[in-house]
Amino acid sequence: MTETTMAQALNRALRDALAADPDVLVYGEDVGPLGGVFRVTDGLAAEFGAERCFDSPLAEAGIVGTAVGMAMHGGRPVVEMQFDSFAYPAFEQLVSHVAKMRNRTQGAVELPMVVRIPYGGGIGGVEHHSDSSEAYYAHTPGLRVVTPGNPADGYSMLREAIDCPDPVVFLEPKRRYWDRADLELPVRTESMDRAVVRSSGTDVTLIAYGPMVATALETAEAAREEGIDVEVVDLRSLSPFDDATVAESVRRTGRAVVVHEAPMFGGYGAEVAARVTEQCFHYLEAPVLRVGGLDIPYPPPKLEEYYLPSVDRILDAMDRLQWEADWFPEAPPRPRADAVPLPCNDSAGASAGGSDRSRSEVSAWAPSRP
Amino acid sequence: MQTNEGPAAGAGLPALDDLAPDLSCAFYRDMLTARLLDTEAIALQRQGVFPAYVSLRGQEAAQVGSAAALDRERDFVFPTYREMAVALTLGVDMVGYLASHRALWHGGLYDPMASRFGAVNAVVGGPVPHAVGWAMGERLAGRRGCAISYFGDGASSEGDVHEAMNLAGVFHVPVVFFCQNNQWALSVPNERQIAGGSVAARAAGYGMPGTAVDGNDAAAVYRATREALERARSGGGPTLIEAVTYRVEPHSTSDDTTRYRKAAEERAWRERDPITRLRAAMRAAGHAGDGFFERAEREARATAEQVRDGVSAAPEPAGEDLFGYVYREPTGELARQRRVWQEEVLP
């Protein structure tokens, strides 16, 4: 086994894809001799030549737009947007052309192309270098949107994305580029469409993706010390969404918290919360909560630690999952369920959720509203 | 480099001296067929068969002249939404082409890959970099096909067009940027659209040749396009052609030109009709006589009516088609939505 960073794993995936398929080519801003600002394309131009890996002018719409034509010509272009916010000029190409081409031609034109976008914050980036733009893409039918959370997935999911007959927006969590894993490459992990349970638990499901998977796993460790058994689900694919894996987990635990860096309002977590509620309502012990960035433009680096979801913020959210009936701040302290039997604690209410706390118990302890 | 002649374009007779009569006859047949089909299409909109239609009337020479220069076996066309005469000249299935206007399917119901004519597209400017990417692929493959991108004076202001031209210049790829300057981008005239007054002049900034031609002269357009294609095929890189023409009809059947331009201007351009001019030039050059023109008219009318009837009778898509072409394989969620739709929506 060798220590491999996510950036190295992604680099190896590109290298192996270039070697395996002559139709694959890589281009974007500074991806040639420099090897990309995160070195994900390091050495590719030297190994495969300037025809297979090359620099383009600063023209994100042009890069994605030419990738459309190249894919129509039979190529499998893998293009890089240097940073999340730099991809916005290409939005029209992605939404109006890339996403719709198959549909508007009844399948006559396929666009097997990958748009790689480093995204998210936590690296002290200057303005416009730290956005979490996943919801824009996930909202667009016709695009696949995936994001790896560890080096093994970085390799396997990128290979799978390049082989995919649909266009893929491949979101790379830039703060995890340097995360290391003991890894022998090549590696094949689960299908990129599937969510994966990263850590099993019985009390609450933490649903995370990309940069927040590692944070969720840290939180699970911390929570375990507090006696809460946390299950962590790594979504991996934001579109399509793996309902089965997520619902199976939440039905077991009865509680769910969705974590992402992006602002909460209209964010991807809202979709997750809605789906979980629709599919697991009778199993839920508490509302599905979200922990996200604030509803503000991404802050300057000196303030980003206040913005990004942290272990403490996720633990705080888990505290609000109605473990007790005292989640109303003005409620009187209530005795623990195992200490004082409650007269209204009926077993019928408990059976649906597999818990000894029922909704009537909760309402009995809620203060009367003025 | 020529300059944009503006309203002066469209005067005088096309010079046919270096063209074979067969070629001018082919121009004429395609231009007339496009004209009659265009007229039928407007009528179909009036009858409620098409929700809307975009006429190309007056632009037949620009479209047929340029398309006739293409090699149907190896070149590839990236159109916007007003290139019906290009499609016709290239032999695209016209019922499938007009299916888009009958609102049967957005991109039409012809096969863009087999036709070598991309799906029609209303987002002007967006498909221009697609042509550059196709040409990059062709060059990397070591083949000698060319891409041609059709766009208008309005699209020339779009950022994607700038990026596409710069990329084409940097990568020196075989692409022809063919701008039909029909003088009106919906309701906005050239002087409020094109700083500097010329799209062709912008080519210099991208390191490529640029030329403005009389877009109502099929022969001049043909020559300019052929020259650009020859240069591209022999490794000479991209060219920008600005065919100066005029949109004599409204932008679309939903438009009202009386709100923004004078009827006299439209009348003046109707008198520079490219078909009338070509016919006069063919007679003067001895390329064709009454017999040809009468036969061409009969055949064009028959084709136009056949396409009209075909598109009017084309079956409507099945509701299930909604779910069919979003991804190669329908996602689980789409399969679920389809089941619900079958239960709740399907009669």
XYZ file of C-alpha atoms in Angstrom:
717
model
C 0.000 0.000 0.000
C 1.122 3.509 -0.769
C 0.108 6.855 0.665
C -1.875 8.601 -2.038
C -3.536 12.003 -1.992
C -6.796 12.691 -3.753
C -4.975 14.960 -6.214
C -2.597 12.106 -7.022
C -5.456 9.653 -7.380
C -7.271 11.990 -9.773
C -4.064 12.501 -11.716
C -3.578 8.753 -12.009
C -7.187 8.342 -13.154
C -6.642 10.855 -15.955
C -3.372 9.212 -16.898
C -4.899 5.741 -17.000
C -7.901 6.980 -18.976
C -5.646 8.714 -21.511
C -3.634 5.514 -21.856
C -6.685 3.285 -22.137
C -8.670 5.249 -24.702
C -7.227 7.320 -27.561
C -10.449 9.369 -27.717
C -9.863 10.814 -24.246
C -8.240 14.220 -24.084
C -7.718 16.750 -21.347
C -7.733 20.513 -21.650
C -8.429 23.664 -19.729
C -6.618 26.595 -18.186
C -3.029 25.884 -17.088
C -3.471 22.110 -17.296
C -0.528 21.649 -19.685
C 3.098 22.228 -18.640
C 2.058 23.647 -15.256
C -0.047 20.586 -14.492
C -3.042 22.551 -13.229
C -3.141 24.874 -10.226
C -3.774 21.838 -8.009
C -1.408 19.648 -10.054
C -4.184 17.232 -10.944
C -2.937 17.159 -14.557
C 0.717 17.030 -13.569
C 2.880 15.287 -16.149
C 0.060 14.466 -18.565
C 1.170 16.861 -21.308
C 4.708 15.474 -21.099
C 3.529 11.882 -21.229
C 0.750 12.128 -23.812
C 1.808 15.150 -25.833
C 0.279 18.542 -26.471
C -2.457 17.010 -28.627
C -3.938 15.008 -25.735
C -3.399 17.442 -22.874
C -3.203 21.133 -23.598
C -3.793 24.633 -22.302
C -6.697 26.691 -23.553
C -7.171 30.433 -23.435
C -9.165 31.826 -20.513
C -12.567 31.026 -21.931
C -14.754 28.783 -19.786
C -17.777 28.982 -22.083
C -15.454 28.275 -24.972
C -13.829 25.350 -23.192
C -17.139 23.657 -22.397
C -18.591 24.714 -25.769
C -15.697 23.238 -27.718
C -15.948 20.082 -25.613
C -19.505 19.706 -26.941
C -18.242 19.827 -30.517
C -15.364 17.539 -29.701
C -17.701 14.995 -28.145
C -19.913 15.227 -31.236
C -16.811 14.471 -33.253
C -16.244 11.267 -31.322
C -13.893 12.470 -28.610
C -14.242 12.045 -24.855
C -13.072 15.423 -23.607
C -12.263 15.929 -19.943
C -12.115 19.667 -19.345
C -11.133 21.548 -16.240
C -12.742 24.661 -14.815
C -9.974 26.097 -12.657
C -12.237 27.044 -9.740
C -15.934 26.761 -8.896
C -16.655 30.437 -9.508
C -14.697 30.443 -12.744
C -17.151 27.909 -14.129
C -20.066 30.317 -14.124
C -19.292 31.739 -17.594
C -19.790 28.178 -18.849
C -23.172 27.836 -17.173
C -25.132 28.544 -20.337
C -23.176 25.907 -22.226
C -23.778 23.367 -19.461
C -27.456 24.073 -18.998
C -28.653 24.869 -22.518
C -26.372 22.662 -24.563
C -24.537 19.958 -22.605
C -27.511 18.939 -20.473
C -30.116 19.072 -23.226
C -28.335 17.731 -26.280
C -29.382 14.100 -25.842
C -32.962 15.067 -25.118
C -33.391 17.598 -27.907
C -32.021 15.151 -30.465
C -33.921 12.116 -29.142
C -30.672 10.417 -28.320
C -29.072 10.942 -31.734
C -26.329 13.091 -30.217
C -24.545 11.820 -27.115
C -22.043 13.916 -25.232
C -19.670 11.707 -23.270
C -17.748 14.514 -21.594
C -16.565 15.377 -18.123
C -16.349 18.871 -16.678
C -14.060 18.805 -13.660
C -14.666 21.580 -11.149
C -12.644 22.026 -7.944
C -15.208 23.362 -5.467
C -15.779 24.417 -1.908
C -13.778 26.368 0.622
C -11.501 25.776 3.563
C -8.244 26.465 1.763
C -7.912 30.165 2.502
C -8.797 31.006 -1.064
C -9.278 34.586 -2.200
C -12.716 35.739 -3.321
C -14.355 33.623 -6.057
C -12.248 30.578 -5.178
C -14.420 28.814 -2.602
C -18.006 28.469 -3.844
C -20.095 25.355 -3.466
C -22.005 25.418 -6.720
C -23.405 21.880 -6.720
C -27.080 22.811 -6.443
C -27.016 24.709 -9.746
C -25.828 21.643 -11.606
C -27.836 19.070 -9.672
C -30.978 21.042 -10.500
C -30.362 20.532 -14.221
C -31.849 17.389 -15.802
C -29.438 15.743 -18.211
C -26.319 16.320 -16.144
C -24.828 13.762 -13.811
C -23.255 15.410 -10.803
C -20.837 13.423 -8.668
C -18.305 14.279 -5.995
C -15.732 12.010 -4.385
C -14.915 12.315 -0.716
C -11.698 10.276 -0.543
C -8.741 9.351 -2.778
C -10.038 5.904 -3.773
C -13.315 7.375 -4.956
C -11.363 10.161 -6.661
C -9.708 7.571 -8.849
C -12.584 5.199 -9.407
C -15.337 7.756 -9.893
C -13.296 9.819 -12.341
C -12.557 6.734 -14.441
C -16.242 5.883 -14.362
C -17.234 9.460 -15.250
C -14.925 9.427 -18.275
C -16.438 6.135 -19.443
C -19.990 7.385 -18.887
C -22.105 8.060 -22.000
C -23.783 11.000 -20.236
C -22.117 14.325 -19.491
C -20.762 14.422 -15.952
C -20.053 17.425 -13.758
C -17.260 16.103 -11.579
C -16.958 18.192 -8.439
C -13.613 17.884 -6.685
C -13.550 18.962 -3.014
C -10.468 21.117 -3.137
C -9.821 21.081 0.625
C -9.539 17.278 0.354
C -7.022 17.279 -2.530
C -4.237 16.624 -0.021
C -6.064 14.059 2.118
C -4.099 10.839 2.131
C -5.107 7.213 2.049
C -3.227 3.935 1.924
C -4.150 2.905 -1.546
C -3.060 0.672 -4.361
C -4.071 2.100 -7.742
C -5.923 1.322 -9.894
C -8.858 0.732 -7.577
C -12.514 0.145 -8.271
C -14.957 1.354 -5.636
C -18.746 1.191 -5.677
C -20.606 2.458 -8.757
C -20.528 6.256 -8.865
C -24.347 6.345 -8.787
C -24.450 4.842 -5.309
C -24.282 6.380 -1.883
C -22.088 4.516 0.578
C -22.342 4.057 4.338
C -18.912 5.162 5.557
C -19.497 4.522 9.233
C -22.290 2.428 10.711
C -24.393 3.652 13.580
C -27.830 3.288 15.070
C -28.875 6.666 16.515
C -28.653 9.222 13.732
C -27.691 9.383 10.053
C -25.311 12.121 8.979
C -25.693 12.675 5.246
C -22.709 14.352 3.632
C -20.807 14.547 0.367
C -17.513 15.758 -1.027
C -15.607 17.966 1.404
C -17.986 17.311 4.307
C -17.625 13.530 4.409
C -14.408 13.723 6.394
C -15.970 16.301 8.708
C -18.976 14.043 9.205
C -16.711 11.120 10.068
C -14.838 13.260 12.599
C -18.175 14.249 14.071
C -19.187 10.617 14.348
C -16.029 9.936 16.366
C -16.709 12.869 18.665
C -20.369 11.910 19.077
C -19.447 8.385 19.985
C -17.570 9.758 22.977
C -20.809 11.455 23.984
C -22.690 8.202 23.646
C -24.406 8.864 20.311
C -23.938 6.188 17.653
C -23.724 8.034 14.330
C -24.061 6.557 10.845
C -22.365 8.504 8.071
C -23.669 8.272 4.512
C -21.444 9.612 1.734
C -23.785 10.519 -1.133
C -21.091 10.541 -3.865
C -23.703 11.095 -6.592
C -25.793 14.243 -6.192
C -27.680 13.540 -9.399
C -29.044 10.964 -9.725
C -29.757 10.606 -6.000
C -29.473 7.222 -4.320
C -32.760 7.206 -2.431
C -32.511 3.554 -1.446
C -29.278 3.757 0.529
C -30.231 6.986 2.286
C -33.765 5.870 3.142
C -32.579 2.502 4.401
C -30.205 4.221 6.785
C -32.640 6.849 8.056
C -35.386 4.280 8.578
C -33.007 2.424 10.835
C -31.767 5.422 12.802
C -34.914 7.566 12.797
C -32.941 10.784 12.675
C -31.050 12.602 9.953
C -28.811 15.621 9.556
C -27.648 16.803 6.139
C -24.329 18.621 5.988
C -22.917 20.772 3.220
C -20.739 23.834 2.813
C -23.114 25.650 0.501
C -25.601 28.225 1.780
C -28.684 26.497 3.170
C -31.386 28.453 1.390
C -32.430 26.565 -1.711
C -29.391 24.379 -1.222
C -28.887 20.737 -2.037
C -29.636 19.796 1.574
C -33.194 20.997 1.118
C -33.695 18.377 -1.587
C -32.187 15.696 0.620
C -34.346 16.724 3.576
C -37.470 16.711 1.424
C -36.741 13.282 -0.005
C -35.907 11.806 3.382
C -39.084 13.258 4.842
C -41.206 11.919 1.992
C -39.717 8.460 2.204
C -39.079 8.033 5.911
C -41.767 10.147 7.573
C -43.171 7.415 9.754
C -39.724 6.401 10.898
C -38.545 9.864 11.859
C -38.158 10.822 15.500
C -37.328 14.415 14.686
C -37.380 16.811 11.762
C -34.535 16.365 9.298
C -32.016 19.096 10.062
C -29.479 20.784 7.874
C -26.073 22.149 8.716
C -24.668 24.353 6.014
C -22.867 27.524 5.246
C -24.561 30.791 6.060
C -26.811 32.474 3.520
C -24.114 34.925 2.612
C -21.543 35.227 -0.168
C -18.528 33.101 0.698
C -16.562 35.066 3.301
C -12.916 36.148 3.271
C -10.450 33.533 4.545
C -10.096 35.206 7.938
C -13.760 34.456 8.596
C -14.287 31.159 6.826
C -13.924 29.075 9.958
C -17.093 30.773 11.228
C -18.855 29.939 8.002
C -17.946 26.343 7.320
C -19.809 23.527 9.063
C -17.588 22.188 11.807
C -17.697 19.169 14.099
C -19.132 21.366 16.862
C -21.879 22.780 14.692
C -22.880 19.327 13.527
C -22.859 18.066 17.128
C -25.030 21.035 18.080
C -27.472 20.120 15.329
C -27.588 16.555 16.551
C -28.429 17.868 20.013
C -31.547 19.441 18.506
C -32.899 16.132 17.241
C -35.499 15.837 20.000
C -33.647 13.275 22.039
C -35.550 14.784 24.905
C -38.675 16.867 24.957
C -36.752 19.932 26.078
C -35.714 21.240 22.738
C -37.913 24.278 23.382
C -35.460 26.589 25.065
C -38.069 27.838 27.531
C -39.235 24.357 28.511
C -38.632 23.138 32.023
C -35.959 20.488 32.386
C -37.590 17.139 31.975
C -36.584 13.922 33.628
C -34.959 11.314 31.473
C -37.351 8.799 30.052
C -35.537 5.903 31.682
C -35.654 7.564 35.104
C -39.299 8.598 35.382
C -42.063 6.666 33.616
C -44.305 8.990 31.697
C -48.055 8.508 31.917
C -48.663 9.366 28.270
C -45.840 7.223 26.886
C -47.966 4.783 24.894
C -46.429 1.869 23.100
C -48.470 2.407 19.913
C -46.723 5.661 19.247
C -43.360 4.112 19.849
C -43.808 1.183 17.503
C -43.500 3.153 14.291
C -40.139 4.609 15.156
C -38.767 1.820 17.285
C -38.199 4.231 20.139
C -39.563 4.630 23.626
C -40.344 8.292 23.012
C -43.636 9.178 21.392
C -45.003 12.357 19.891
C -47.607 12.693 22.657
C -44.819 12.561 25.189
C -43.123 15.385 23.407
C -46.232 17.533 23.281
C -46.956 16.844 26.938
C -43.701 18.526 27.820
C -43.982 21.397 25.433
C -44.883 24.671 27.083
C -48.308 26.065 26.369
C -48.217 28.736 23.717
C -49.479 32.196 24.527
C -10.247 42.971 -46.796
C -13.600 44.157 -47.989
C -15.750 46.283 -45.773
C -19.372 45.969 -44.880
C -21.247 47.611 -47.698
C -24.423 47.901 -45.669
C -27.514 48.721 -47.659
C -25.504 48.885 -50.886
C -25.262 45.080 -50.795
C -27.825 43.418 -52.970
C -27.563 45.716 -55.997
C -26.630 44.684 -59.522
C -26.570 41.239 -61.091
C -24.548 38.362 -59.634
C -21.499 37.574 -61.751
C -21.759 33.972 -62.919
C -18.889 33.864 -65.418
C -16.716 31.384 -63.500
C -19.612 29.098 -62.501
C -20.832 26.052 -64.388
C -24.481 26.400 -65.458
C -25.272 23.223 -63.505
C -24.198 24.997 -60.352
C -26.251 28.136 -60.882
C -29.216 25.903 -61.776
C -28.727 24.005 -58.519
C -28.592 27.286 -56.583
C -31.773 28.385 -58.233
C -33.654 25.154 -57.551
C -32.678 25.115 -53.863
C -33.358 28.803 -53.342
C -36.762 28.595 -54.969
C -37.685 25.422 -53.094
C -36.662 27.082 -49.832
C -38.721 30.157 -50.720
C -41.841 28.153 -51.485
C -41.400 25.941 -48.443
C -40.914 29.057 -46.325
C -44.155 30.450 -47.719
C -45.942 27.190 -46.926
C -44.524 27.288 -43.408
C -45.848 30.795 -42.806
C -49.234 29.583 -44.035
C -49.071 26.625 -41.661
C -48.509 29.039 -38.807
C -51.521 31.102 -39.921
C -53.584 27.913 -39.986
C -52.524 27.012 -36.471
C -50.493 23.987 -37.488
C -47.249 25.646 -36.348
C -47.382 27.620 -33.094
C -44.706 29.887 -34.561
C -42.305 30.055 -37.462
C -39.161 32.005 -38.350
C -38.942 33.017 -41.986
C -35.655 33.098 -43.868
C -37.157 34.986 -46.813
C -34.531 37.146 -48.445
C -31.626 35.092 -47.075
C -31.833 32.222 -49.579
C -28.694 33.252 -51.490
C -26.604 33.486 -48.314
C -27.776 30.068 -47.164
C -27.812 28.120 -50.411
C -24.644 29.718 -51.764
C -22.663 28.819 -48.648
C -24.156 25.353 -48.185
C -23.479 24.468 -51.825
C -19.765 24.945 -51.185
C -19.738 22.306 -48.423
C -18.581 18.735 -48.794
C -21.541 16.699 -47.560
C -19.364 13.698 -46.850
C -16.900 15.312 -44.504
C -18.008 18.765 -43.377
C -20.390 19.481 -40.503
C -22.874 22.321 -40.086
C -23.714 24.011 -36.768
C -26.877 26.048 -37.373
C -29.002 28.329 -35.250
C -32.728 28.381 -36.035
C -33.128 30.203 -39.345
C -31.024 27.965 -41.603
C -33.823 26.076 -43.328
C -32.315 26.644 -46.790
C -28.951 25.291 -45.598
C -30.689 22.155 -44.368
C -32.547 21.811 -47.654
C -29.386 22.227 -49.720
C -27.610 19.567 -47.660
C -30.445 17.101 -48.109
C -31.638 17.089 -44.501
C -35.028 15.407 -44.068
C -37.196 18.527 -44.224
C -40.212 17.006 -42.528
C -37.912 16.205 -39.624
C -36.461 19.703 -39.811
C -39.857 21.419 -39.673
C -41.007 19.091 -36.885
C -39.319 21.582 -34.556
C -41.628 24.347 -35.805
C -44.628 22.088 -35.430
C -43.564 21.788 -31.792
C -43.148 18.017 -32.043
C -39.610 18.006 -30.697
C -37.234 20.835 -29.793
C -34.258 19.943 -31.951
C -36.280 18.636 -34.875
C -36.737 14.994 -35.802
C -33.886 14.465 -38.239
C -30.669 12.716 -37.310
C -28.043 15.457 -36.875
C -25.144 13.015 -36.999
C -26.217 11.307 -40.221
C -27.269 14.639 -41.755
C -24.051 16.353 -40.670
C -26.300 19.225 -39.686
C -26.567 19.927 -35.962
C -29.861 20.282 -34.137
C -31.577 23.641 -34.630
C -31.013 25.903 -31.683
C -32.559 29.122 -30.439
C -29.761 30.072 -28.045
C -27.836 32.072 -30.602
C -24.101 32.188 -30.087
C -24.009 29.003 -28.011
C -23.448 26.584 -30.885
C -20.550 28.615 -32.342
C -17.925 27.079 -29.996
C -19.395 23.654 -30.803
C -18.219 24.147 -34.382
C -14.749 25.048 -33.124
C -14.636 21.925 -30.955
C -15.707 19.742 -33.871
C -12.954 21.310 -35.973
C -10.430 20.696 -33.164
C -11.464 17.045 -33.207
C -11.161 16.857 -36.985
C -7.698 18.378 -36.890
C -6.537 16.065 -34.102
C -7.826 13.116 -36.119
C -5.745 14.281 -39.079
C -8.758 14.473 -41.362
C -9.697 17.265 -43.725
C -13.311 18.050 -42.986
C -14.412 21.525 -41.996
C -16.979 22.820 -39.572
C -19.169 25.743 -40.498
C -20.988 27.803 -37.932
C -24.019 29.835 -38.951
C -25.008 32.776 -36.788
C -26.435 36.252 -37.161
C -25.589 39.860 -36.491
C -27.305 39.612 -33.109
C -25.305 36.551 -32.090
C -22.111 38.313 -33.121
C -22.453 40.330 -29.894
C -22.522 37.197 -27.707
C -19.497 36.404 -25.574
C -19.478 32.777 -26.726
C -18.830 33.967 -30.291
C -15.803 35.937 -29.189
C -14.468 32.980 -27.225
C -15.104 30.656 -30.146
C -13.276 32.874 -32.632
C -10.335 33.406 -30.320
C -10.073 29.667 -29.651
C -10.271 28.954 -33.391
C -7.506 31.464 -34.006
C -5.286 30.114 -31.225
C -5.761 26.483 -32.272
C -5.804 27.311 -35.988
C -8.622 24.892 -36.715
C -10.650 24.291 -39.904
C -13.820 26.239 -39.208
C -15.768 28.824 -41.176
C -17.690 31.419 -39.185
C -20.571 32.356 -41.438
C -22.449 35.405 -40.199
C -25.677 36.235 -41.954
C -25.992 39.895 -41.190
C -29.669 40.388 -41.946
C -29.474 43.855 -40.377
C -32.048 43.296 -37.649
C -31.551 41.302 -34.484
C -35.251 40.976 -33.754
C -35.975 44.716 -33.304
C -32.449 46.080 -32.956
C -30.640 47.416 -36.029
C -26.972 46.958 -36.893
C -25.940 50.381 -35.639
C -27.037 49.460 -32.134
C -25.586 45.967 -32.387
C -22.201 46.079 -34.072
C -19.637 48.517 -32.702
C -17.322 49.455 -35.509
C -19.995 48.656 -38.059
C -18.523 45.405 -39.380
C -18.541 41.828 -38.105
C -16.032 40.839 -40.802
C -13.527 43.427 -39.592
C -13.356 41.650 -36.238
C -11.559 38.745 -37.902
C -8.317 40.733 -37.874
C -8.365 40.683 -34.088
C -8.463 36.889 -34.123
C -5.702 36.537 -36.680
C -7.966 35.160 -39.381
C -9.125 36.440 -42.757
C -12.472 38.194 -42.724
C -14.563 39.101 -45.678
C -17.895 40.800 -46.223
C -19.884 39.640 -49.219
C -23.149 40.562 -50.835
C -25.321 38.017 -49.112
C -28.021 38.314 -51.735
C -25.634 37.149 -54.448
C -25.522 33.357 -54.335
C -22.474 33.181 -56.558
C -20.462 35.643 -54.467
C -21.388 33.792 -51.292
C -20.474 30.476 -52.879
C -17.067 31.772 -53.969
C -16.275 33.255 -50.565
C -17.292 30.073 -48.760
C -15.435 27.816 -51.157
C -12.282 29.864 -50.704
C -12.625 29.731 -46.897
C -13.189 25.961 -46.980
C -10.217 25.385 -49.253
C -8.016 27.400 -46.945
C -9.286 25.514 -43.893
C -8.852 22.117 -45.577
C -5.278 22.893 -46.509
C -4.359 23.851 -42.953
C -4.906 27.590 -43.314
C -7.182 27.855 -40.276
C -10.449 29.672 -39.747
C -12.188 32.370 -41.774
C -14.967 34.775 -40.919
C -17.488 35.562 -43.645
C -20.110 38.236 -43.191
C -22.890 37.833 -45.723
C -24.768 41.118 -45.801
C -28.423 40.409 -46.429
C -31.789 41.421 -45.074
C -34.604 39.789 -43.144
C -37.593 41.003 -45.139
C -40.103 39.176 -42.956
C -40.605 39.778 -39.246
C -38.223 38.053 -36.826
C -40.895 35.444 -36.257
C -44.601 35.077 -36.838
C -45.076 36.611 -33.386
C -43.208 39.800 -34.287
C -44.493 43.200 -35.454
C -41.973 45.132 -37.547
C -44.117 48.276 -37.692
C -42.994 49.012 -34.145
C -39.333 49.391 -35.083
C -38.667 49.810 -38.819
C -40.055 51.523 -41.882
C -42.027 49.714 -44.534
C -40.042 51.546 -47.216
C -36.869 49.853 -46.027
C -38.494 46.434 -46.299
C -39.816 47.272 -49.768
C -36.386 48.376 -50.963
C -34.913 45.062 -49.867
C -37.703 43.011 -51.383
C -36.656 44.578 -54.692
C -33.167 43.177 -54.184
C -34.624 39.716 -53.974
C -31.855 37.148 -54.365
C -33.962 34.765 -56.437
C -35.054 37.424 -58.914
C -31.469 38.594 -59.231
C -30.117 35.108 -59.787
C -32.743 34.385 -62.424
C -31.867 37.575 -64.311
C -28.162 36.784 -64.123
C -28.731 33.224 -65.361
C -30.715 34.495 -68.312
C -28.073 37.124 -69.082
C -25.269 34.561 -68.858
C -27.208 32.047 -70.920
C -27.222 29.492 -68.075
C -30.935 28.761 -68.360
C -34.102 29.752 -70.163
C -37.859 29.584 -69.764
C -37.980 25.801 -69.907
C -35.654 25.427 -66.940
C -37.357 28.098 -64.871
C -40.806 26.655 -65.469
C -39.654 23.153 -64.596
C -37.797 24.398 -61.528
C -40.929 26.161 -60.343
C -43.054 23.037 -60.804
C -40.569 20.812 -59.017
C -39.980 23.263 -56.192
C -43.700 23.641 -55.643
C -44.182 19.881 -55.612
C -41.380 19.462 -53.050
C -42.697 22.281 -50.856
C -46.201 20.846 -50.884
C -44.935 17.356 -50.170
C -42.949 18.578 -47.167
C -45.877 20.711 -46.027
C -48.207 17.721 -46.139
C -45.616 15.513 -44.517
C -45.018 17.770 -41.544
C -48.738 18.474 -41.138
C -49.448 14.754 -40.963
C -46.410 13.794 -38.877
C -47.485 11.849 -35.789
C -47.272 13.589 -32.457
C -44.699 12.194 -30.045
C -45.858 9.726 -27.432
C -46.115 11.020 -23.884
C -43.627 8.341 -22.806
C -41.006 10.122 -24.922
C -40.810 12.683 -22.123
C -38.817 10.200 -20.093
C -36.771 8.603 -22.812
C -33.847 10.837 -23.674
C -32.584 12.504 -20.537
C -29.793 10.024 -19.805
C -28.603 6.937 -21.716
C -30.445 4.852 -19.123
C -33.402 6.348 -17.236
C -32.542 7.035 -13.608
C -34.498 5.313 -10.847
C -36.206 8.600 -10.087
C -37.265 9.081 -13.708
C -38.595 5.519 -13.817
C -40.617 6.313 -10.690
C -41.926 9.574 -12.131
C -42.901 7.718 -15.276
C -44.881 5.160 -13.266
C -46.679 7.912 -11.379
C -47.321 9.754 -14.641
C -48.776 6.615 -16.185
C -51.118 6.206 -13.245
C -52.099 9.802 -12.665
C -51.712 11.714 -15.918
C -52.069 9.286 -18.798
C -55.722 9.128 -19.905
